[in-house]
């Protein structure tokens, strides 16, 4: 296990250059203001229908999903203005890097028509390349794929995965078959070829071809949002138990916006079951929790906020946060976290790991 | 919040009588050895097809689900012999009471034919009444219902719920619609009329009409078993958020065999979302975690077993175990816990709460 005090490659590089990283934000939502911005990049056959994505079963947040004060001065959607994002986030908090994760687009991965879903992902990437990729050296991008169409996802990763500012593959965390399924393995293979982590982000759960939650459909946005972490538990469980990290030992998997507090339970439950049932998973040569700590990364927002601050520190200890947890603001969403006040007071070495070091190591980021 | 040291009604009664409770086991599986034992109680129309319950998608535990040494001397299934259960469990550990929870029968609640499922539940109850109900004053029963047929479940609860040795309603934790759904409210109403808690037990997840897990079907017994707790999280989330405990303030809900370590995350996530979204759940006048601590009870087996024992004690503190957690052995299943060695060393007041006091209060049990 990496200790919290040992110098890392990233910090050593920083010391060499005389510069220091101090803050990397791993979940920032860049938006398009109109569906036509994306649709114009669709191939002709699909372009005539425009951008058409799966929707939820009727419920929605009464607050909307974006901060009202993040609407750009010139109008449009929160997250659509490069200037506003600099002003409210990157400059305001002197961030070294932000990882852009898109917005309102991930559900292309649970579109019933897999070729349309893949075409939307590619169109989004082309729009992103034109508008965002060269906008600011502090803004890094995520390469969008539709996991329901692995063959097209692989082509897309090989097409543009080499761009230095595209630092990860991203896809919806909602699926019809769990992400450990061999169906998706070509995506992981291509990501590893490009040296990219694979990230998932919630939002499309219970839409399109995605399953709903095990007990049944949620009845409100409140219930839906509270349930999202269960899906993450199942995804991590399937990735580990089906041997994805044995086949792809370089693969890192980023669980964005799924919470953290469930991970200790899952680690212990997997380990306990593995002790009894390891004959059924002979590819797992170590306790499952070790694969989790080595291969899974969590972003902080929405971090749990127990009444007793010690409880959160205990959870962070249980999940080996010094290795697994990375700060995210989720700007400009309604429940976004401020880098200064979003987290409780942490011991300084752990704080550095969370606020920048873990992300710098994962994405191989150095001071500019 | 009840403190861990204050005298309780049950302990005061015990002191009065000069006797003391010391151990109540909240999950013990009584079994039938042959499907015909149950089928003979089915009405004629259904009897001809025998006992026919939903099965899993192919995977199974290579260990089976029962202790090999629990096979009765005269043959038959583990858990089917009253004498063996006394010898290996009740007498061996000098238990005051055991709560019998059935075995191999709960999936009647996710049978596609709701009337057949309800008929099976009633047949099981009649078999139970004949074989188990008067067998031993230390053996207490659970009244089985098929939640996919609330009208018949209500009839069954009113028919026999008054029996003093039937201490709770039990049903499958696997469902097609979450247990907070108004579809099930008549069951809760009837249980409250009879003063009975409602318990759920896993086993039927991903079978029959039950949904599979959010990410998709599990690919092994190992993955399936590790995922069961997610279903519990969704059930608890739906029960609280849809106001079941506001409508039925007397209702207690027992989560058997679902683990405990996920509960802190759920409590905090629900509370955090409630703070932002409470306008959408105006019936919740207190933070959701308070409903959880008041209305939800957890049984211990399979308790999480972190490498650091302190981590489990921290989790027990987070979930207010002095009020919410009750010992269970899960005898005679493969992963059953011994009352002596199954739990780590606990502070004495907490140990008493878990080993008998919480169960004595829930089920209104006194020394005999």
XYZ file of C-alpha atoms in Angstrom:
736
model
C 0.000 0.000 0.000
C 1.312 3.479 -0.840
C 1.918 5.396 2.344
C 0.584 8.880 2.678
C 3.969 10.442 3.208
C 6.288 8.769 0.691
C 7.286 11.065 -2.191
C 5.578 10.142 -5.430
C 6.696 10.437 -9.019
C 4.429 13.429 -9.504
C 5.591 15.243 -6.408
C 9.224 14.525 -7.222
C 8.750 15.974 -10.701
C 7.060 18.971 -9.163
C 9.982 19.496 -6.838
C 12.402 19.259 -9.772
C 10.621 21.956 -11.703
C 10.212 24.170 -8.677
C 6.472 24.171 -9.238
C 3.859 22.384 -7.202
C 0.475 21.007 -8.040
C -2.156 21.777 -5.452
C -5.648 21.118 -6.817
C -7.091 18.858 -9.515
C -10.840 18.663 -9.979
C -11.911 15.286 -11.381
C -15.532 15.947 -12.311
C -16.437 19.166 -14.093
C -19.354 19.274 -16.456
C -18.907 21.023 -19.759
C -22.249 21.427 -21.494
C -23.797 22.074 -24.851
C -26.648 24.567 -24.843
C -28.641 23.147 -27.715
C -28.984 19.572 -29.010
C -28.172 20.877 -32.470
C -24.605 21.609 -31.385
C -24.052 17.861 -31.158
C -26.490 16.745 -33.861
C -24.650 18.632 -36.559
C -21.718 16.232 -36.130
C -23.899 13.143 -36.629
C -23.601 11.263 -39.909
C -26.297 12.200 -42.382
C -28.405 9.106 -41.780
C -28.802 9.943 -38.103
C -28.618 13.732 -38.367
C -32.172 14.118 -39.578
C -33.552 12.839 -36.288
C -31.364 15.165 -34.238
C -30.180 14.325 -30.739
C -32.658 11.957 -29.133
C -31.675 10.341 -25.847
C -33.507 8.124 -23.338
C -35.371 9.842 -20.507
C -36.354 8.945 -16.949
C -39.655 7.467 -15.838
C -41.254 10.823 -15.104
C -39.531 12.073 -11.962
C -37.069 14.928 -11.914
C -35.276 17.181 -9.483
C -37.379 20.207 -8.551
C -34.092 22.081 -8.264
C -33.020 21.244 -11.783
C -29.523 19.843 -11.998
C -27.465 23.006 -12.358
C -26.568 25.991 -10.221
C -28.747 28.940 -11.196
C -25.765 31.291 -10.876
C -23.784 29.285 -13.411
C -25.839 30.413 -16.394
C -23.370 32.156 -18.743
C -23.676 35.927 -19.043
C -24.543 35.512 -22.704
C -27.205 32.877 -21.882
C -27.129 29.147 -22.554
C -26.686 26.229 -20.225
C -24.572 26.223 -17.065
C -21.238 24.665 -18.002
C -21.437 25.810 -21.604
C -19.217 28.869 -21.213
C -15.461 28.498 -21.057
C -15.146 31.990 -19.603
C -17.698 31.340 -16.855
C -16.047 28.049 -15.949
C -12.706 29.793 -15.616
C -14.227 32.573 -13.550
C -16.335 30.477 -11.175
C -14.109 27.451 -10.836
C -10.641 27.238 -12.334
C -9.417 30.772 -11.603
C -11.534 31.145 -8.473
C -9.806 28.199 -6.818
C -6.525 28.368 -8.706
C -6.958 24.848 -10.031
C -4.096 23.152 -11.802
C -6.334 20.948 -13.892
C -9.992 20.102 -14.288
C -11.205 16.889 -15.886
C -14.171 17.665 -18.114
C -16.746 14.890 -18.063
C -19.477 16.187 -20.361
C -23.108 16.613 -19.502
C -26.495 15.394 -20.690
C -24.870 12.992 -23.126
C -23.833 9.806 -21.280
C -27.180 8.118 -21.839
C -26.165 7.542 -25.463
C -24.636 4.427 -23.910
C -28.041 2.975 -23.026
C -29.775 3.972 -26.237
C -31.776 1.053 -27.590
C -30.211 1.547 -31.006
C -26.555 0.784 -30.430
C -25.293 2.334 -33.671
C -27.116 5.583 -33.011
C -25.696 5.631 -29.476
C -22.174 5.179 -30.790
C -22.721 7.869 -33.435
C -23.822 10.292 -30.713
C -20.683 9.525 -28.699
C -18.506 10.227 -31.723
C -20.423 13.406 -32.552
C -19.945 14.589 -28.967
C -16.211 13.912 -29.218
C -15.989 15.919 -32.436
C -17.885 18.813 -30.873
C -15.635 18.575 -27.823
C -12.505 18.614 -29.971
C -13.666 21.743 -31.729
C -14.923 23.723 -28.746
C -13.026 22.511 -25.664
C -9.924 20.528 -26.434
C -7.659 23.495 -27.110
C -9.528 26.043 -25.040
C -7.330 26.084 -21.961
C -4.330 23.918 -21.024
C -5.889 23.390 -17.605
C -8.965 21.778 -19.126
C -8.562 18.071 -19.837
C -11.108 15.960 -21.627
C -12.825 12.578 -21.396
C -13.274 10.474 -24.513
C -16.935 9.450 -24.634
C -17.958 5.958 -25.711
C -21.258 4.109 -25.777
C -20.626 0.829 -23.923
C -23.610 -0.801 -25.569
C -21.573 -0.816 -28.787
C -18.080 -2.051 -27.900
C -16.850 -2.382 -31.494
C -17.556 1.281 -32.241
C -16.225 2.263 -28.816
C -12.924 0.556 -29.624
C -12.699 2.378 -32.978
C -13.318 5.687 -31.247
C -10.685 5.038 -28.579
C -8.121 4.147 -31.240
C -9.130 7.139 -33.401
C -8.537 9.873 -30.839
C -7.303 8.235 -27.638
C -3.771 9.380 -28.343
C -4.571 13.054 -27.837
C -2.605 14.276 -24.852
C -5.485 16.258 -23.418
C -7.931 13.351 -23.512
C -7.005 11.691 -20.261
C -9.656 8.994 -19.835
C -12.418 7.061 -21.517
C -15.821 7.899 -20.047
C -19.134 6.109 -20.280
C -22.427 5.752 -18.493
C -22.436 3.773 -15.259
C -25.917 2.492 -16.137
C -25.992 -0.727 -18.090
C -28.105 -3.686 -19.098
C -25.327 -6.161 -18.372
C -22.786 -5.533 -15.641
C -19.496 -3.968 -16.670
C -17.557 -7.094 -15.755
C -19.259 -8.826 -18.686
C -16.909 -10.019 -21.459
C -19.067 -7.991 -23.840
C -17.165 -4.884 -22.678
C -13.650 -6.312 -22.516
C -12.597 -4.951 -25.934
C -13.226 -1.457 -24.540
C -10.868 -2.133 -21.643
C -8.283 -3.602 -23.982
C -8.337 -0.511 -26.191
C -8.203 1.817 -23.180
C -5.145 -0.048 -21.883
C -3.486 0.172 -25.297
C -3.889 3.945 -25.081
C -2.844 4.045 -21.429
C -6.202 5.525 -20.425
C -8.300 4.841 -17.342
C -11.979 4.088 -17.865
C -14.394 6.298 -15.943
C -18.105 5.915 -15.378
C -20.573 8.587 -14.346
C -24.201 8.256 -13.197
C -27.257 9.852 -14.712
C -28.669 7.274 -17.100
C -29.704 4.759 -14.422
C -33.231 3.439 -15.029
C -33.335 4.934 -18.523
C -33.144 3.412 -21.977
C -32.021 -0.209 -21.988
C -30.451 0.107 -18.518
C -31.864 -2.044 -15.760
C -33.616 -0.349 -12.935
C -32.486 -0.951 -9.351
C -32.803 -4.435 -7.888
C -35.899 -3.755 -5.769
C -37.683 -1.958 -8.590
C -38.135 1.502 -10.097
C -37.446 4.453 -7.831
C -40.459 6.687 -7.250
C -38.731 10.049 -7.020
C -35.544 11.850 -7.889
C -34.720 11.686 -4.186
C -34.957 7.897 -4.189
C -33.249 7.563 -7.573
C -30.310 9.693 -6.502
C -30.003 7.847 -3.191
C -29.892 4.531 -5.049
C -27.156 5.383 -7.553
C -24.421 3.990 -5.364
C -25.978 0.510 -5.460
C -25.353 0.385 -9.161
C -21.714 1.272 -8.562
C -21.416 -1.509 -6.009
C -22.690 -3.992 -8.555
C -20.375 -2.701 -11.263
C -17.295 -2.891 -9.044
C -18.368 -6.317 -7.815
C -18.680 -7.608 -11.369
C -15.413 -6.031 -12.579
C -13.476 -7.668 -9.772
C -15.226 -11.017 -9.562
C -15.210 -11.690 -13.306
C -11.492 -11.028 -13.561
C -11.311 -7.778 -15.552
C -8.314 -6.623 -13.523
C -6.608 -9.989 -13.937
C -6.924 -9.751 -17.720
C -6.010 -6.045 -17.765
C -3.583 -5.472 -14.896
C -2.889 -1.910 -16.058
C -6.537 -0.888 -16.074
C -7.734 1.752 -13.645
C -11.439 2.328 -13.264
C -12.822 5.632 -11.997
C -16.134 5.702 -10.115
C -17.265 9.293 -10.487
C -20.029 10.702 -8.295
C -21.032 7.383 -6.766
C -20.154 8.029 -3.143
C -17.511 6.223 -1.126
C -19.132 5.021 2.093
C -20.400 1.805 0.540
C -16.944 0.609 -0.432
C -15.843 -0.808 2.958
C -18.918 -3.027 3.086
C -18.296 -4.250 -0.441
C -14.596 -4.886 0.178
C -15.314 -6.951 3.276
C -18.235 -8.814 1.776
C -16.245 -9.725 -1.325
C -13.282 -10.806 0.802
C -15.448 -12.909 3.086
C -17.174 -14.628 0.190
C -13.890 -15.098 -1.634
C -12.473 -16.981 1.330
C -15.300 -19.516 1.054
C -15.931 -19.497 -2.671
C -12.532 -18.845 -4.209
C -12.701 -22.195 -5.978
C -15.254 -20.531 -8.269
C -12.978 -17.589 -9.116
C -9.514 -19.138 -9.438
C -8.279 -16.119 -11.402
C -8.496 -14.042 -8.219
C -5.168 -14.776 -6.572
C -5.552 -12.083 -3.927
C -8.454 -10.930 -1.733
C -10.912 -8.915 -3.861
C -10.398 -5.807 -1.732
C -6.801 -5.655 -2.919
C -7.971 -5.426 -6.523
C -10.363 -2.693 -5.489
C -7.699 -0.600 -3.799
C -5.305 -1.071 -6.697
C -7.700 -0.537 -9.597
C -10.701 1.502 -8.452
C -10.663 5.237 -7.907
C -13.466 7.263 -6.339
C -14.235 10.944 -6.735
C -15.397 12.850 -3.686
C -18.599 14.611 -4.689
C -21.195 13.813 -3.306
C -19.089 12.922 -0.296
C -20.979 11.509 2.657
C -21.618 14.046 5.405
C -22.157 12.210 8.682
C -23.105 14.239 11.705
C -19.898 13.115 13.387
C -16.905 14.156 11.268
C -14.878 11.271 12.712
C -17.166 8.835 10.951
C -16.104 10.151 7.566
C -12.442 9.981 8.541
C -12.992 6.375 9.601
C -14.598 5.573 6.247
C -11.690 7.212 4.414
C -9.320 5.029 6.412
C -11.318 1.900 5.564
C -11.222 2.600 1.803
C -7.512 3.500 1.782
C -8.395 6.992 0.618
C -4.695 7.873 0.467
C -4.669 5.803 -2.685
C -8.251 5.620 -3.936
C -9.996 8.978 -3.461
C -9.730 12.043 -5.716
C -11.336 15.445 -5.254
C -14.206 16.472 -7.500
C -16.495 19.477 -7.385
C -19.174 18.362 -9.845
C -19.361 21.962 -11.040
C -21.848 23.348 -12.079
C -24.385 20.883 -10.738
C -26.861 21.768 -8.023
C -25.056 19.813 -5.323
C -21.509 20.742 -6.314
C -18.786 20.887 -3.675
C -16.479 23.805 -3.052
C -12.797 22.743 -2.846
C -12.392 24.826 0.294
C -15.526 23.903 2.222
C -16.741 20.728 0.509
C -14.637 18.364 2.569
C -14.109 18.226 6.314
C -10.695 19.031 7.742
C -8.328 16.245 6.769
C -4.823 15.393 7.965
C -2.432 17.224 5.637
C -0.831 14.182 3.944
C -4.262 12.661 3.220
C -5.579 16.001 2.036
C -2.761 16.267 -0.507
C -3.410 12.758 -1.775
C -7.089 13.553 -2.264
C -6.813 17.100 -3.582
C -4.219 16.395 -6.268
C -1.687 13.579 -5.824
C -3.948 10.620 -6.570
C -5.281 12.337 -9.683
C -1.797 13.428 -10.781
C -0.619 9.820 -10.588
C -3.687 8.391 -12.290
C -3.689 10.856 -15.167
C 0.075 11.379 -15.227
C -0.233 15.128 -14.695
C 2.657 17.427 -13.974
C 2.923 21.118 -13.217
C 2.817 23.204 -16.378
C -31.826 7.307 21.222
C -31.867 4.417 23.646
C -28.607 4.304 25.540
C -26.727 1.076 25.883
C -26.874 1.025 29.645
C -30.413 2.135 30.553
C -32.582 -0.706 31.892
C -35.183 -1.851 29.383
C -38.657 -3.242 29.867
C -37.418 -6.714 28.992
C -34.443 -6.617 31.325
C -36.590 -5.189 34.144
C -39.069 -8.028 33.663
C -36.192 -10.462 33.712
C -34.903 -9.033 36.957
C -38.390 -9.292 38.465
C -38.651 -12.966 37.657
C -35.137 -13.706 38.786
C -34.394 -15.118 35.359
C -32.279 -13.544 32.649
C -32.353 -13.790 28.911
C -28.928 -14.178 27.405
C -29.179 -15.298 23.777
C -31.793 -14.979 21.035
C -31.005 -16.189 17.535
C -32.955 -14.251 14.915
C -32.347 -16.352 11.806
C -32.597 -20.124 12.031
C -33.684 -22.156 9.051
C -36.205 -24.894 9.569
C -36.468 -27.020 6.449
C -38.726 -29.486 4.725
C -36.970 -32.497 3.261
C -39.293 -33.122 0.353
C -41.463 -30.745 -1.709
C -44.381 -33.059 -1.089
C -44.392 -32.118 2.589
C -45.574 -28.659 1.534
C -47.498 -29.608 -1.604
C -49.912 -31.781 0.329
C -51.276 -28.634 1.990
C -51.963 -26.907 -1.342
C -55.568 -26.618 -2.487
C -56.554 -29.313 -4.943
C -56.308 -27.083 -7.998
C -52.637 -26.376 -7.314
C -51.737 -29.648 -5.603
C -51.483 -31.583 -8.828
C -48.516 -29.551 -9.966
C -46.685 -29.974 -6.674
C -44.260 -27.408 -5.304
C -42.740 -25.489 -8.202
C -40.686 -22.423 -7.398
C -38.549 -20.046 -9.482
C -34.866 -20.897 -9.885
C -31.667 -18.960 -10.486
C -30.036 -18.270 -13.830
C -27.794 -21.317 -13.686
C -25.188 -20.529 -11.046
C -25.076 -22.144 -7.639
C -22.815 -22.462 -4.639
C -20.294 -25.286 -5.057
C -20.551 -25.723 -1.299
C -24.308 -26.166 -1.358
C -26.123 -23.952 1.116
C -26.133 -26.151 4.208
C -23.594 -27.500 6.673
C -22.779 -31.094 5.789
C -22.757 -32.017 9.477
C -26.312 -30.765 9.926
C -27.893 -33.619 8.033
C -30.263 -35.322 10.506
C -29.227 -38.744 11.776
C -32.300 -40.210 10.143
C -31.515 -38.499 6.838
C -33.327 -35.583 5.207
C -32.339 -31.960 4.786
C -30.265 -29.970 7.260
C -32.716 -27.983 9.381
C -35.477 -30.538 9.006
C -34.903 -32.266 12.340
C -36.147 -30.699 15.541
C -33.857 -32.941 17.575
C -30.768 -32.030 15.546
C -31.577 -28.339 15.788
C -31.850 -28.628 19.555
C -28.616 -30.593 19.758
C -26.475 -28.463 17.441
C -27.890 -25.055 18.191
C -30.455 -24.421 20.906
C -29.090 -26.712 23.614
C -25.485 -26.378 22.491
C -25.540 -22.635 23.072
C -28.259 -22.549 25.716
C -30.399 -20.252 23.588
C -33.474 -18.648 25.092
C -35.268 -18.368 21.770
C -34.664 -18.964 18.110
C -36.687 -17.296 15.366
C -37.402 -19.826 12.650
C -37.366 -18.268 9.207
C -38.075 -21.215 6.913
C -35.953 -22.345 4.021
C -36.271 -22.893 0.289
C -39.737 -21.379 0.248
C -39.454 -17.566 0.177
C -39.360 -17.422 -3.606
C -43.101 -18.142 -3.638
C -43.214 -14.349 -3.302
C -41.746 -13.827 -6.768
C -43.678 -16.580 -8.497
C -45.139 -15.303 -11.744
C -48.547 -16.689 -10.788
C -49.502 -14.640 -7.766
C -52.305 -16.922 -6.602
C -50.081 -19.973 -6.710
C -47.401 -18.078 -4.767
C -49.911 -17.137 -2.075
C -51.207 -20.716 -1.926
C -47.664 -21.963 -1.375
C -47.172 -19.473 1.459
C -50.367 -20.653 3.118
C -49.436 -24.312 2.607
C -46.064 -23.639 4.200
C -47.766 -21.989 7.174
C -50.051 -24.999 7.634
C -47.099 -27.379 7.442
C -45.234 -25.181 9.920
C -48.174 -25.146 12.310
C -48.354 -28.914 12.279
C -44.662 -29.715 12.569
C -42.950 -26.796 14.297
C -45.316 -24.462 16.066
C -45.737 -26.556 19.209
C -42.448 -28.430 19.025
C -40.459 -26.460 21.562
C -41.327 -23.293 23.492
C -37.940 -21.888 22.517
C -38.762 -22.124 18.815
C -40.706 -19.138 17.476
C -42.084 -18.905 13.989
C -42.391 -16.474 11.094
C -45.663 -16.142 9.215
C -44.856 -16.491 5.525
C -46.574 -14.308 2.933
C -46.110 -13.804 -0.786
C -45.723 -10.040 -1.258
C -46.686 -10.300 -4.906
C -50.231 -11.001 -3.705
C -51.010 -8.477 -0.972
C -54.715 -9.315 -0.694
C -53.981 -12.959 0.094
C -51.096 -11.944 2.335
C -53.455 -9.788 4.376
C -55.921 -12.672 4.726
C -53.142 -14.953 5.889
C -51.866 -12.447 8.443
C -55.387 -12.011 9.850
C -55.993 -15.763 9.805
C -53.070 -16.817 11.971
C -51.155 -13.677 12.965
C -52.619 -13.864 16.454
C -50.731 -17.008 17.403
C -48.371 -16.165 20.229
C -45.491 -18.146 18.783
C -45.673 -16.489 15.359
C -43.614 -13.411 16.075
C -43.206 -11.783 12.682
C -44.370 -11.713 9.097
C -41.660 -12.872 6.720
C -41.330 -12.506 2.977
C -38.748 -12.483 0.237
C -36.486 -9.441 -0.002
C -36.504 -9.833 -3.799
C -39.230 -7.935 -5.607
C -40.357 -6.530 -8.908
C -41.438 -3.243 -7.360
C -39.669 -1.818 -4.338
C -41.206 -2.545 -0.947
C -42.011 1.109 -0.388
C -44.602 0.807 -3.166
C -48.221 1.392 -2.111
C -48.957 -2.017 -3.594
C -47.594 -3.561 -0.376
C -49.094 -1.165 2.168
C -52.032 -3.441 3.034
C -49.478 -6.014 4.225
C -47.927 -3.468 6.553
C -51.346 -2.389 7.781
C -52.296 -5.974 8.643
C -48.941 -6.621 10.313
C -49.390 -3.542 12.464
C -52.914 -4.643 13.396
C -51.398 -7.873 14.676
C -48.474 -6.094 16.308
C -45.991 -7.989 14.154
C -42.765 -6.767 12.590
C -42.225 -7.501 8.914
C -39.003 -9.335 8.059
C -37.377 -9.941 4.706
C -34.795 -12.555 3.846
C -32.662 -12.941 0.700
C -32.476 -15.898 -1.617
C -34.924 -15.162 -4.400
C -33.000 -12.229 -5.886
C -32.763 -12.478 -9.684
C -35.349 -15.270 -9.799
C -38.968 -15.365 -10.928
C -40.484 -11.934 -11.465
C -37.860 -10.238 -9.287
C -35.623 -7.700 -10.927
C -31.990 -8.496 -11.235
C -29.379 -6.116 -9.828
C -29.077 -2.642 -11.324
C -25.946 -3.293 -13.385
C -27.282 -6.599 -14.729
C -27.343 -10.301 -13.941
C -24.634 -11.631 -11.661
C -22.400 -14.235 -13.273
C -21.719 -16.457 -10.275
C -23.003 -17.347 -6.844
C -20.046 -15.371 -5.496
C -21.175 -12.236 -7.321
C -24.847 -12.829 -6.574
C -24.211 -13.258 -2.857
C -21.972 -10.192 -2.746
C -24.705 -8.136 -4.416
C -27.582 -9.039 -2.096
C -27.004 -6.069 0.160
C -27.666 -3.652 -2.709
C -31.186 -4.907 -2.897
C -31.606 -4.256 0.819
C -30.322 -0.726 0.376
C -32.937 -0.088 -2.276
C -35.708 -1.597 -0.184
C -34.830 0.475 2.875
C -34.463 3.560 0.707
C -37.923 3.052 -0.774
C -39.598 2.238 2.555
C -38.277 5.430 4.101
C -38.568 7.797 1.171
C -42.105 6.794 0.222
C -43.357 7.297 3.749
C -44.166 3.762 4.912
C -43.014 4.588 8.434
C -45.024 7.813 8.451
C -48.184 5.911 7.568
C -47.369 3.032 9.935
C -45.466 4.532 12.864
C -45.594 1.232 14.777
C -44.045 -0.798 11.961
C -40.653 -2.389 12.473
C -38.887 -3.893 9.500
C -36.255 -6.599 9.902
C -33.457 -6.913 7.349
C -32.266 -10.474 7.785
C -28.945 -11.611 6.336
C -28.314 -8.477 4.327
C -25.186 -7.217 6.056
C -24.861 -3.993 8.007
C -21.857 -2.124 6.669
C -23.809 -0.441 3.887
C -26.220 1.253 6.269
C -24.041 4.224 7.278
C -23.585 5.194 3.639
C -27.311 4.943 3.015
C -28.205 6.917 6.147
C -25.875 9.740 5.207
C -26.798 9.770 1.544
C -30.505 9.871 2.350
C -29.970 12.617 4.906
C -27.872 14.685 2.525
C -30.399 14.374 -0.272
C -33.277 15.025 2.102
C -31.717 18.331 3.095
C -31.801 19.467 -0.529
C -34.897 17.698 -1.771
C -37.205 17.553 1.234
C -39.766 19.600 -0.668
C -40.419 16.409 -2.647
C -41.014 14.271 0.466
C -42.958 16.569 2.807
C -44.142 13.557 4.818
C -40.599 13.069 6.110
C -40.503 15.438 9.060
C -37.170 14.135 10.346
C -33.894 13.180 8.676
C -34.307 9.793 6.946
C -31.604 8.221 9.107
C -33.818 8.729 12.155
C -36.557 6.640 10.546
C -33.967 4.002 9.775
C -32.694 3.774 13.339
C -36.230 3.707 14.724
C -37.819 1.268 12.276
C -35.136 -0.927 10.700
C -33.471 -3.854 12.428
C -30.513 -5.798 11.075
C -29.433 -9.331 11.876
C -25.744 -10.025 12.215
C -24.984 -12.955 9.942
C -23.148 -12.527 7.567
C -21.466 -9.834 9.627
C -18.677 -7.977 7.883
C -15.214 -9.165 8.896
C -12.703 -6.386 8.242
C -9.060 -7.144 8.829
C -9.003 -4.454 11.516
C -11.557 -5.290 14.208
C -11.871 -1.592 15.061
C -13.431 -1.000 11.677
C -16.380 -3.210 12.549
C -16.805 -1.496 15.911
C -16.812 1.843 14.078
C -19.501 0.601 11.703
C -21.599 -0.652 14.631
C -21.309 2.796 16.184
C -22.370 4.464 12.928
C -25.523 2.317 12.616
C -26.521 2.713 16.275
C -26.137 -1.022 16.764
C -27.227 -0.660 20.381
C -30.692 -0.228 18.934
C -30.654 -1.739 15.453
C -28.575 -4.935 15.407
C -29.694 -8.423 16.519
C -27.663 -11.611 16.630
C -28.368 -14.342 14.094
C -26.539 -17.572 13.361
C -28.167 -18.516 10.037
C -28.018 -22.158 11.191
C -27.679 -24.544 9.384
C -26.399 -22.686 6.343
C -22.881 -23.079 5.038
C -21.713 -19.698 6.298
C -23.502 -19.782 9.655
C -22.033 -17.927 12.615
C -21.345 -19.415 16.014
C -22.723 -17.264 18.856
C -19.422 -17.582 20.685
C -16.934 -16.962 17.881
C -19.052 -15.394 15.133
C -18.702 -11.835 16.377
C -15.597 -9.968 17.481
C -15.220 -8.981 21.122
C -17.763 -6.274 21.864
C -18.143 -3.921 24.822
C -20.438 -5.707 27.281
C -23.451 -3.327 27.108
C -23.409 -3.431 23.303
C -22.952 -7.185 23.324
C -26.078 -7.599 25.457
C -28.090 -5.357 23.176
C -27.053 -7.398 20.159
C -27.187 -10.892 21.652
C -30.667 -10.599 23.157
C -32.010 -7.219 24.281
C -32.838 -5.732 20.890
C -34.621 -8.934 19.865
C -36.428 -9.228 23.202
C -37.789 -5.702 22.763
C -38.724 -6.182 19.129
C -40.493 -9.506 19.628
C -41.656 -8.784 23.178
C -39.868 -11.833 24.576
C -39.473 -12.577 28.260
C -37.710 -15.308 30.206
C -39.802 -18.461 30.380
